[in-house]
Coordinates of C-alpha atoms in Angstrom, one line a residue:
M8 CA 58.5 70.5 98.6
S9 CA 56.7 67.4 98.4
E10 CA 53.9 66.3 100.6
S11 CA 53.0 62.8 101.7
T12 CA 49.5 61.6 101.5
V13 CA 47.4 61.5 104.7
P14 CA 45.7 58.2 104.9
D15 CA 41.9 58.3 104.8
A16 CA 39.8 60.6 107.2
T17 CA 38.9 57.8 109.2
G18 CA 42.4 57.0 110.3
G19 CA 43.5 54.0 108.1
G20 CA 41.1 51.4 109.7
L21 CA 40.6 53.0 112.9
K22 CA 37.0 53.0 114.0
R23 CA 35.1 56.2 114.8
T24 CA 33.5 55.2 118.2
L25 CA 34.7 57.9 120.6
G26 CA 32.3 60.5 122.1
S27 CA 33.1 64.1 123.0
G28 CA 32.6 63.1 126.6
Q29 CA 35.2 60.3 126.2
M30 CA 37.5 62.6 124.4
S31 CA 37.4 65.3 127.0
M32 CA 38.2 62.4 129.6
I33 CA 41.0 61.1 127.7
A34 CA 42.7 64.6 127.6
L35 CA 42.1 64.9 131.4
G36 CA 43.4 61.4 131.7
G37 CA 46.6 62.4 130.0
A38 CA 47.1 65.6 131.8
I39 CA 46.1 64.7 135.5
G40 CA 48.6 62.2 136.6
T41 CA 52.1 61.8 138.1
G42 CA 52.8 65.5 136.9
L43 CA 50.1 66.8 139.4
F44 CA 50.2 64.4 142.2
M45 CA 54.0 63.9 142.4
G46 CA 55.5 66.3 139.9
S47 CA 54.2 69.3 141.7
K48 CA 56.5 68.5 144.6
L49 CA 59.5 69.2 142.2
G50 CA 58.1 72.3 141.2
I51 CA 57.6 73.5 144.8
E52 CA 61.2 72.5 145.5
M53 CA 62.3 74.8 142.7
A54 CA 60.0 77.9 143.0
G55 CA 58.4 77.6 146.5
S56 CA 55.1 79.1 146.6
S57 CA 55.6 81.0 143.5
V58 CA 55.2 77.7 141.7
I59 CA 51.5 78.7 141.3
L60 CA 52.8 81.3 138.7
S61 CA 54.8 78.7 136.9
Y62 CA 51.6 76.6 136.5
V63 CA 49.7 79.7 135.4
L64 CA 52.5 80.4 132.6
G65 CA 52.4 76.8 131.8
G66 CA 48.7 76.8 131.6
L67 CA 48.8 79.8 129.1
I68 CA 51.2 77.9 126.9
A69 CA 49.0 74.8 127.0
L70 CA 46.0 77.1 126.1
L71 CA 47.9 78.5 122.9
V72 CA 48.9 75.0 122.0
M73 CA 45.3 73.6 122.4
G74 CA 43.8 76.5 120.5
A75 CA 46.3 76.0 117.5
L76 CA 45.4 72.2 117.5
A77 CA 41.7 72.8 117.7
E78 CA 41.7 75.0 114.6
M79 CA 43.9 72.6 112.6
T80 CA 42.0 69.5 113.9
V81 CA 38.5 70.7 112.9
Q82 CA 39.9 71.2 109.5
H83 CA 41.7 67.9 109.3
P84 CA 40.4 65.4 111.9
V85 CA 42.6 62.5 110.5
S86 CA 44.9 59.9 112.1
G87 CA 48.3 61.3 112.7
S88 CA 47.1 64.8 113.7
F89 CA 50.0 67.3 114.4
G90 CA 52.6 65.1 112.8
L91 CA 50.5 65.4 109.5
F92 CA 49.9 69.0 110.1
A93 CA 53.7 69.7 110.3
Q94 CA 54.1 67.7 107.3
K95 CA 51.6 69.5 105.2
Y96 CA 52.5 73.1 106.2
L97 CA 56.1 72.8 107.1
G98 CA 57.5 69.9 105.0
N99 CA 58.2 66.3 105.1
Y100 CA 61.3 66.6 107.5
A101 CA 59.2 68.6 110.0
G102 CA 56.5 65.9 109.9
F103 CA 59.0 63.2 110.4
M104 CA 60.5 65.0 113.3
T105 CA 57.5 66.1 115.0
R106 CA 56.1 62.5 115.1
Y107 CA 59.2 60.9 116.6
L108 CA 59.6 63.9 119.2
Y109 CA 56.1 63.4 120.4
W110 CA 56.5 59.5 120.4
S111 CA 59.7 59.6 122.3
A112 CA 58.0 62.0 124.9
L113 CA 55.1 59.5 125.2
V114 CA 57.2 56.3 125.5
L115 CA 59.2 58.0 128.2
A116 CA 56.2 59.3 130.1
V117 CA 54.5 55.9 129.9
G118 CA 57.6 54.5 131.9
T119 CA 57.6 57.3 134.5
E120 CA 53.9 56.6 135.2
V121 CA 54.0 52.9 135.7
S122 CA 57.3 53.1 137.7
V123 CA 55.6 55.5 140.1
V124 CA 52.7 52.9 140.5
G125 CA 55.2 50.5 141.8
Q126 CA 56.3 52.9 144.5
Y127 CA 52.6 53.7 145.4
M128 CA 52.0 50.0 146.0
Q129 CA 54.8 49.9 148.6
L130 CA 52.3 51.6 151.0
W131 CA 50.3 48.5 151.1
F132 CA 52.7 45.7 150.2
P133 CA 56.1 46.8 151.4
Q134 CA 57.4 43.3 151.3
V135 CA 56.8 42.9 147.4
Q136 CA 59.3 44.3 144.9
P137 CA 57.9 47.3 143.0
L138 CA 59.1 45.6 139.8
L139 CA 56.5 43.0 140.2
W140 CA 53.6 45.7 140.1
V141 CA 55.2 47.4 137.2
V142 CA 54.9 44.3 135.2
L143 CA 51.5 43.4 136.4
F144 CA 50.0 46.7 135.6
S145 CA 52.0 47.1 132.4
V146 CA 50.6 43.7 131.1
A147 CA 46.9 44.9 132.0
L148 CA 47.2 48.3 130.3
L149 CA 48.7 46.7 127.2
G150 CA 45.8 44.4 127.1
V151 CA 43.2 47.3 127.4
N152 CA 45.1 49.2 124.6
M153 CA 45.1 46.0 122.4
S154 CA 41.4 45.8 122.8
N155 CA 38.9 47.8 120.7
V156 CA 38.9 51.6 121.0
R157 CA 35.5 51.5 122.9
A158 CA 37.2 49.4 125.6
F159 CA 40.0 51.9 125.8
G160 CA 37.7 54.9 125.7
S161 CA 35.4 53.4 128.7
T162 CA 38.5 52.4 130.8
E163 CA 39.8 55.8 130.4
Y164 CA 36.6 57.5 131.1
W165 CA 36.2 55.8 134.4
F166 CA 39.8 56.3 135.4
S167 CA 39.5 59.9 134.7
A168 CA 36.1 60.1 136.4
I169 CA 37.7 58.8 139.6
K170 CA 40.5 61.3 139.5
V171 CA 38.2 64.2 138.8
F172 CA 36.0 63.3 141.5
A173 CA 38.9 62.8 143.9
V174 CA 40.5 66.3 143.0
L175 CA 37.0 68.0 143.3
A176 CA 36.6 66.4 146.7
F177 CA 40.0 67.5 147.6
I178 CA 39.4 71.2 146.5
I179 CA 36.0 71.1 148.5
V180 CA 37.5 69.7 151.7
A181 CA 40.7 71.7 151.4
G182 CA 38.8 74.9 150.6
W183 CA 36.5 74.5 153.6
L184 CA 39.6 74.0 155.9
V185 CA 41.3 77.2 154.5
L186 CA 38.2 79.4 154.1
S187 CA 35.7 78.3 156.9
S188 CA 37.3 76.0 159.5
G189 CA 38.8 78.9 161.5
N190 CA 42.0 77.2 161.9
P191 CA 44.8 79.7 162.1
D192 CA 47.2 77.2 160.9
Y193 CA 45.7 77.1 157.4
G194 CA 45.9 80.1 155.1
V195 CA 47.9 82.2 152.7
A196 CA 50.3 82.9 155.5
N197 CA 51.8 79.6 154.9
Y198 CA 53.1 80.9 151.5
T199 CA 55.7 82.7 153.3
A200 CA 56.0 80.9 156.7
Q201 CA 59.2 79.0 156.1
A202 CA 60.6 80.7 152.8
P203 CA 59.8 83.8 150.9
F204 CA 57.1 83.5 148.2
F205 CA 59.7 83.6 145.4
A206 CA 62.1 81.1 147.4
G207 CA 63.7 80.1 144.0
G208 CA 63.9 83.6 142.7
P209 CA 62.8 84.5 139.1
L210 CA 64.8 81.4 137.7
G211 CA 63.0 79.2 140.0
V212 CA 59.6 80.2 138.7
W213 CA 60.8 80.0 135.0
G214 CA 62.3 76.6 135.7
A215 CA 59.3 75.3 137.3
V216 CA 57.3 76.0 134.2
I217 CA 59.1 73.0 132.6
V218 CA 57.5 70.8 135.5
A219 CA 54.1 72.4 134.6
I220 CA 54.7 71.7 130.9
F221 CA 55.2 68.0 131.7
S222 CA 52.2 68.1 133.9
Y223 CA 49.8 69.5 131.3
M224 CA 51.3 67.1 128.6
G225 CA 48.4 65.0 127.6
V226 CA 46.0 67.7 126.5
E227 CA 47.1 67.2 122.7
V228 CA 45.6 63.8 122.8
I229 CA 42.3 65.4 122.0
A230 CA 43.6 66.0 118.4
I231 CA 44.8 62.3 118.1
A232 CA 41.5 60.9 119.3
A233 CA 39.7 63.0 116.8
A234 CA 40.4 60.2 114.0
E235 CA 38.4 57.9 116.2
A236 CA 35.5 60.2 117.2
R237 CA 32.0 60.0 116.0
Q238 CA 31.5 63.7 115.4
P239 CA 35.0 64.9 115.2
R240 CA 34.5 68.6 114.5
A241 CA 31.9 68.9 117.3
A242 CA 33.7 66.8 119.6
V243 CA 37.1 68.7 119.3
R244 CA 35.3 72.2 119.8
R245 CA 33.5 71.0 123.0
A246 CA 36.6 69.0 124.4
F247 CA 39.0 72.0 123.8
K248 CA 36.7 74.3 125.8
V249 CA 36.0 72.1 128.8
T250 CA 39.4 70.5 129.2
F251 CA 41.2 73.6 129.5
L252 CA 39.0 75.2 132.1
R253 CA 38.9 72.0 134.1
L254 CA 42.8 71.6 134.0
L255 CA 43.5 75.3 134.9
L256 CA 40.9 75.0 138.0
F257 CA 42.5 71.5 139.2
Y258 CA 46.0 72.6 138.9
I259 CA 45.8 76.2 140.2
A260 CA 43.2 75.7 142.8
T261 CA 44.8 72.4 144.3
L262 CA 48.2 73.9 144.3
G263 CA 47.1 77.0 145.9
L264 CA 45.3 75.0 148.6
I265 CA 48.1 72.6 149.1
L266 CA 50.5 75.5 149.9
C267 CA 47.8 77.0 152.4
I268 CA 47.5 74.0 154.4
A269 CA 51.0 72.4 154.5
P270 CA 54.2 74.4 155.2
R271 CA 56.9 74.0 152.4
D272 CA 59.2 71.9 154.6
E273 CA 56.6 69.3 155.2
L274 CA 55.7 69.1 151.6
L275 CA 59.5 68.6 150.5
N276 CA 60.1 66.1 153.1
G277 CA 57.0 64.1 152.4
G278 CA 55.9 62.0 149.4
S279 CA 53.0 63.3 147.2
P280 CA 51.9 66.7 148.4
F281 CA 48.3 65.4 148.4
V282 CA 49.1 62.8 150.9
T283 CA 51.3 65.1 153.0
V284 CA 48.2 67.5 153.2
M285 CA 45.9 64.8 154.3
Q286 CA 48.4 63.7 156.9
V287 CA 48.8 67.3 158.1
V288 CA 45.0 67.5 158.5
G289 CA 44.7 64.2 160.2
I290 CA 41.9 62.6 158.4
P291 CA 41.7 58.8 159.3
Y292 CA 42.8 56.5 156.4
A293 CA 43.6 59.5 154.2
D294 CA 46.9 58.0 153.2
S295 CA 45.2 54.9 151.8
V296 CA 42.4 56.8 150.1
L297 CA 44.9 59.1 148.5
N298 CA 47.1 56.2 147.6
F299 CA 44.4 54.7 145.8
V300 CA 43.6 57.7 143.7
L301 CA 47.4 58.2 143.0
I302 CA 47.5 54.6 141.4
V303 CA 44.3 55.4 139.5
A304 CA 45.8 58.6 138.3
A305 CA 49.2 57.1 137.2
L306 CA 47.4 54.3 135.4
S307 CA 45.1 56.6 133.7
A308 CA 47.8 58.9 132.4
M309 CA 49.8 55.8 131.3
N310 CA 46.7 54.5 129.5
A311 CA 46.1 57.7 127.6
Q312 CA 49.8 58.1 126.8
L313 CA 50.1 54.6 125.5
Y314 CA 47.1 55.1 123.4
A315 CA 48.5 58.3 121.9
A316 CA 52.1 56.8 121.3
S317 CA 50.6 53.7 119.5
R318 CA 48.6 56.0 117.1
T319 CA 51.6 58.3 116.6
L320 CA 53.7 55.3 115.7
K321 CA 50.8 53.8 113.4
S322 CA 50.7 57.2 111.7
L323 CA 54.6 57.0 111.1
S324 CA 54.1 53.7 109.5
E325 CA 51.4 54.7 107.2
V326 CA 53.7 57.2 105.5
G327 CA 56.8 54.7 105.4
Y328 CA 58.6 56.4 108.4
A329 CA 58.3 53.3 110.6
P330 CA 58.2 49.6 110.1
A331 CA 55.0 48.3 108.3
L332 CA 54.2 46.0 111.1
S333 CA 53.4 48.9 113.3
G334 CA 50.7 50.1 111.1
R335 CA 48.8 46.9 111.0
V336 CA 45.3 47.1 112.5
A337 CA 43.7 44.0 114.1
A338 CA 40.1 43.0 113.4
N339 CA 39.0 44.9 116.4
G340 CA 40.4 48.2 115.0
A341 CA 43.3 48.4 117.4
P342 CA 47.1 48.8 116.2
V343 CA 48.3 46.1 118.5
H344 CA 51.9 45.9 117.2
A345 CA 52.2 49.6 117.5
V346 CA 51.1 49.3 121.3
W347 CA 53.7 46.9 122.3
M348 CA 56.4 48.7 120.4
S349 CA 55.5 51.8 122.3
A350 CA 56.0 50.2 125.7
G351 CA 59.9 50.6 125.8
G352 CA 59.7 53.5 128.0
I353 CA 58.6 51.1 130.8
A354 CA 62.1 49.3 130.4
V355 CA 63.9 52.6 130.4
A356 CA 62.2 53.9 133.6
A357 CA 62.9 50.5 135.3
V358 CA 66.6 50.9 134.7
V359 CA 66.6 54.6 135.7
Y360 CA 64.8 53.8 138.9
A361 CA 67.0 50.9 139.8
L362 CA 70.3 53.1 139.2
V363 CA 68.9 56.3 140.8
P364 CA 65.9 55.5 143.1
E365 CA 65.8 58.8 144.8
G366 CA 66.1 61.0 141.7
G367 CA 64.5 58.7 139.2
M368 CA 61.5 60.9 138.7
G369 CA 63.4 63.9 138.0
I370 CA 65.5 62.2 135.5
M371 CA 62.4 60.7 133.6
I372 CA 60.6 64.1 133.6
S373 CA 63.8 65.7 132.3
L374 CA 64.0 63.2 129.4
A375 CA 60.3 63.3 128.6
T376 CA 60.1 67.0 128.6
F377 CA 62.3 67.6 125.6
G378 CA 60.0 65.8 123.3
A379 CA 57.0 67.4 124.8
M380 CA 58.3 71.0 124.6
A381 CA 59.6 70.5 121.1
T382 CA 56.2 68.9 119.9
W383 CA 54.3 71.8 121.3
L384 CA 56.8 74.2 119.5
M385 CA 56.3 72.5 116.2
I386 CA 52.5 72.6 116.7
L387 CA 52.6 76.4 117.2
L388 CA 54.9 76.7 114.0
S389 CA 52.5 74.5 112.1
H390 CA 49.6 76.8 113.1
V391 CA 51.4 79.7 111.9
A392 CA 52.0 78.2 108.5
F393 CA 48.5 76.7 108.4
R394 CA 46.9 80.3 108.8
R395 CA 49.4 81.7 106.3
R396 CA 48.3 79.0 103.7
H397 CA 44.7 79.8 104.0
R398 CA 45.4 83.5 103.7
Q399 CA 47.3 82.9 100.5
Q400 CA 44.4 80.7 99.1
G401 CA 41.7 83.3 100.3
T402 CA 39.9 80.8 102.5
T403 CA 38.9 80.7 106.0
P404 CA 39.3 77.9 108.4
D405 CA 36.1 76.3 109.7
F406 CA 37.1 77.0 113.3
R407 CA 39.1 80.1 114.3
L408 CA 40.2 81.6 117.6
P409 CA 41.1 85.2 118.2
G410 CA 44.6 86.3 119.0
F411 CA 46.6 85.2 115.8
P412 CA 49.6 85.4 115.2
A413 CA 50.4 87.0 118.5
G414 CA 49.3 83.9 120.5
S415 CA 51.1 81.3 118.5
L416 CA 54.4 83.4 118.2
L417 CA 54.3 84.0 121.9
G418 CA 54.0 80.4 122.7
A419 CA 56.7 79.4 120.3
L420 CA 59.2 81.9 121.8
L421 CA 58.3 80.8 125.5
L422 CA 58.8 77.0 124.5
A423 CA 62.2 77.9 122.8
G424 CA 63.3 79.9 125.8
L425 CA 62.4 77.1 128.1
L426 CA 64.4 74.6 126.0
V427 CA 67.4 76.8 126.0
T428 CA 67.4 77.7 129.8
S429 CA 66.9 74.0 130.6
L430 CA 70.5 73.4 129.9
F431 CA 71.1 75.9 133.0
T432 CA 68.7 74.4 135.3
E433 CA 70.0 71.6 137.5
Q434 CA 66.9 69.5 137.6
F435 CA 66.6 69.6 133.7
R436 CA 70.1 69.7 132.6
L437 CA 69.6 66.2 130.9
T438 CA 66.7 67.6 128.7
L439 CA 69.0 69.0 126.1
V440 CA 71.9 66.6 126.8
F441 CA 69.2 63.9 125.7
G442 CA 67.3 66.0 123.2
V443 CA 70.0 67.3 120.9
P444 CA 71.7 63.8 120.2
F445 CA 68.1 62.6 119.6
V446 CA 67.3 65.1 116.9
V447 CA 70.8 64.3 115.3
V448 CA 70.0 60.6 115.2
I449 CA 66.4 61.1 113.9
S450 CA 67.7 63.5 111.3
I451 CA 70.2 61.0 110.2
I452 CA 67.5 58.2 109.9
Y453 CA 65.4 60.6 107.8
R454 CA 68.3 61.3 105.5
F455 CA 68.7 57.6 104.6
L456 CA 65.0 56.2 105.2
G457 CA 62.7 59.2 105.3
R458 CA 63.5 60.6 101.9
R459 CA 63.0 57.1 100.3
A460 CA 59.5 57.0 101.9
D461 CA 58.7 60.6 100.7
K462 CA 59.4 59.6 97.1
L463 CA 57.2 56.5 97.3
H464 CA 54.3 58.4 99.1
S465 CA 54.7 61.8 97.3
G466 CA 51.3 63.4 96.4
T467 CA 48.8 65.8 97.6
V468 CA 48.0 65.8 101.4
A469 CA 44.4 64.8 101.8
S470 CA 42.1 66.5 104.2
G471 CA 39.2 65.7 106.6
P472 CA 35.8 65.2 105.5
S473 CA 35.6 69.0 104.6
G474 CA 37.7 68.3 101.6
T475 CA 40.1 71.2 102.3
S476 CA 43.7 70.4 101.2

């Protein structure tokens, strides 16, 4: 089984200018967006108050994926990240498929985020067509991603900082209302006030895990950004530790407090659960303040996802799996052609929302989630092969987490189960309907184009600075 050559450790022309703080914020930026602020409503609809358990289980899977990625990225902090890990440890076809699965998920997620921004702007400018805002914000963020990575990192840092501050403020205010205000309308009694805790039954809890996976999607950007980090090994270790703890706190704490304050029916009849809670509480101008935060959150997630999509496409080009144009880097260090090529999801989302305005978000999440779950599955399988390779060679990875192989195998089984059961979940039936034909098409493309690239680029997969191959 031949292996393609990883470009150089610095990422084939990309510049190492990101710090660990920026990397942590980039991961948070990708994971705190529409999935939390709007997608959580879909989870509540499916599972009721037990959606909290869905996000805990989704968080466990995210932790296992992040741990596997952290180990492999510390060993190989290169451009291409887990696409190259799959290629090195599972074979060329696996690397080809992993990259395109992830790229498709990101492209569709970018479209989801920016289209939701158009809806949010309607609160302030109801007379303006949402499509205008979609175009304006898309052009602006395309410009940011075509600038040098320092500009991207700074933009994403402040976008994420605003979100983090807003979520923390929400937790503090909502926590005080529930625990210290003395108002009997707020409390855990609301978990079962209008429906049982397990309103959707066990299948509702399980199905809502798919929403949680979409919400957590973005944490893997840490591994991609490692190729542009000043001290990749230290940055990855630190980012892994702080990012997961923050995400779990934000998601579980906010969902728990939302369900304590607003009854289920009001949450389902409103827009974003965050805005609904502030309307229930009656805080002046809360809708506008939260609307601003929602817009920043969506733009931040779109920014991080577009960054990851462009780097993934660049990685595909470097080994001959995508047009050579997408691999070219401008003088400022940005892969500008890969950026605009990765913006196709915006057009897809615009069409979906035009045809199905009420169910557009559910459809886009359903489409994007196949690539996300399949990519996470490939990451965990790559990790199993990664550890097996080191054991066979009698070497020890530079950074190793406990719980192997049980953790990686458990995560892989859970993700495979979610993919299968999505076909029997009304909200996510399109996941496999889209995913299976996509895999077939990509497999055909690999048969005719990928194998030719493998012959041209066959050799030994390079490693990061450590020199481990």
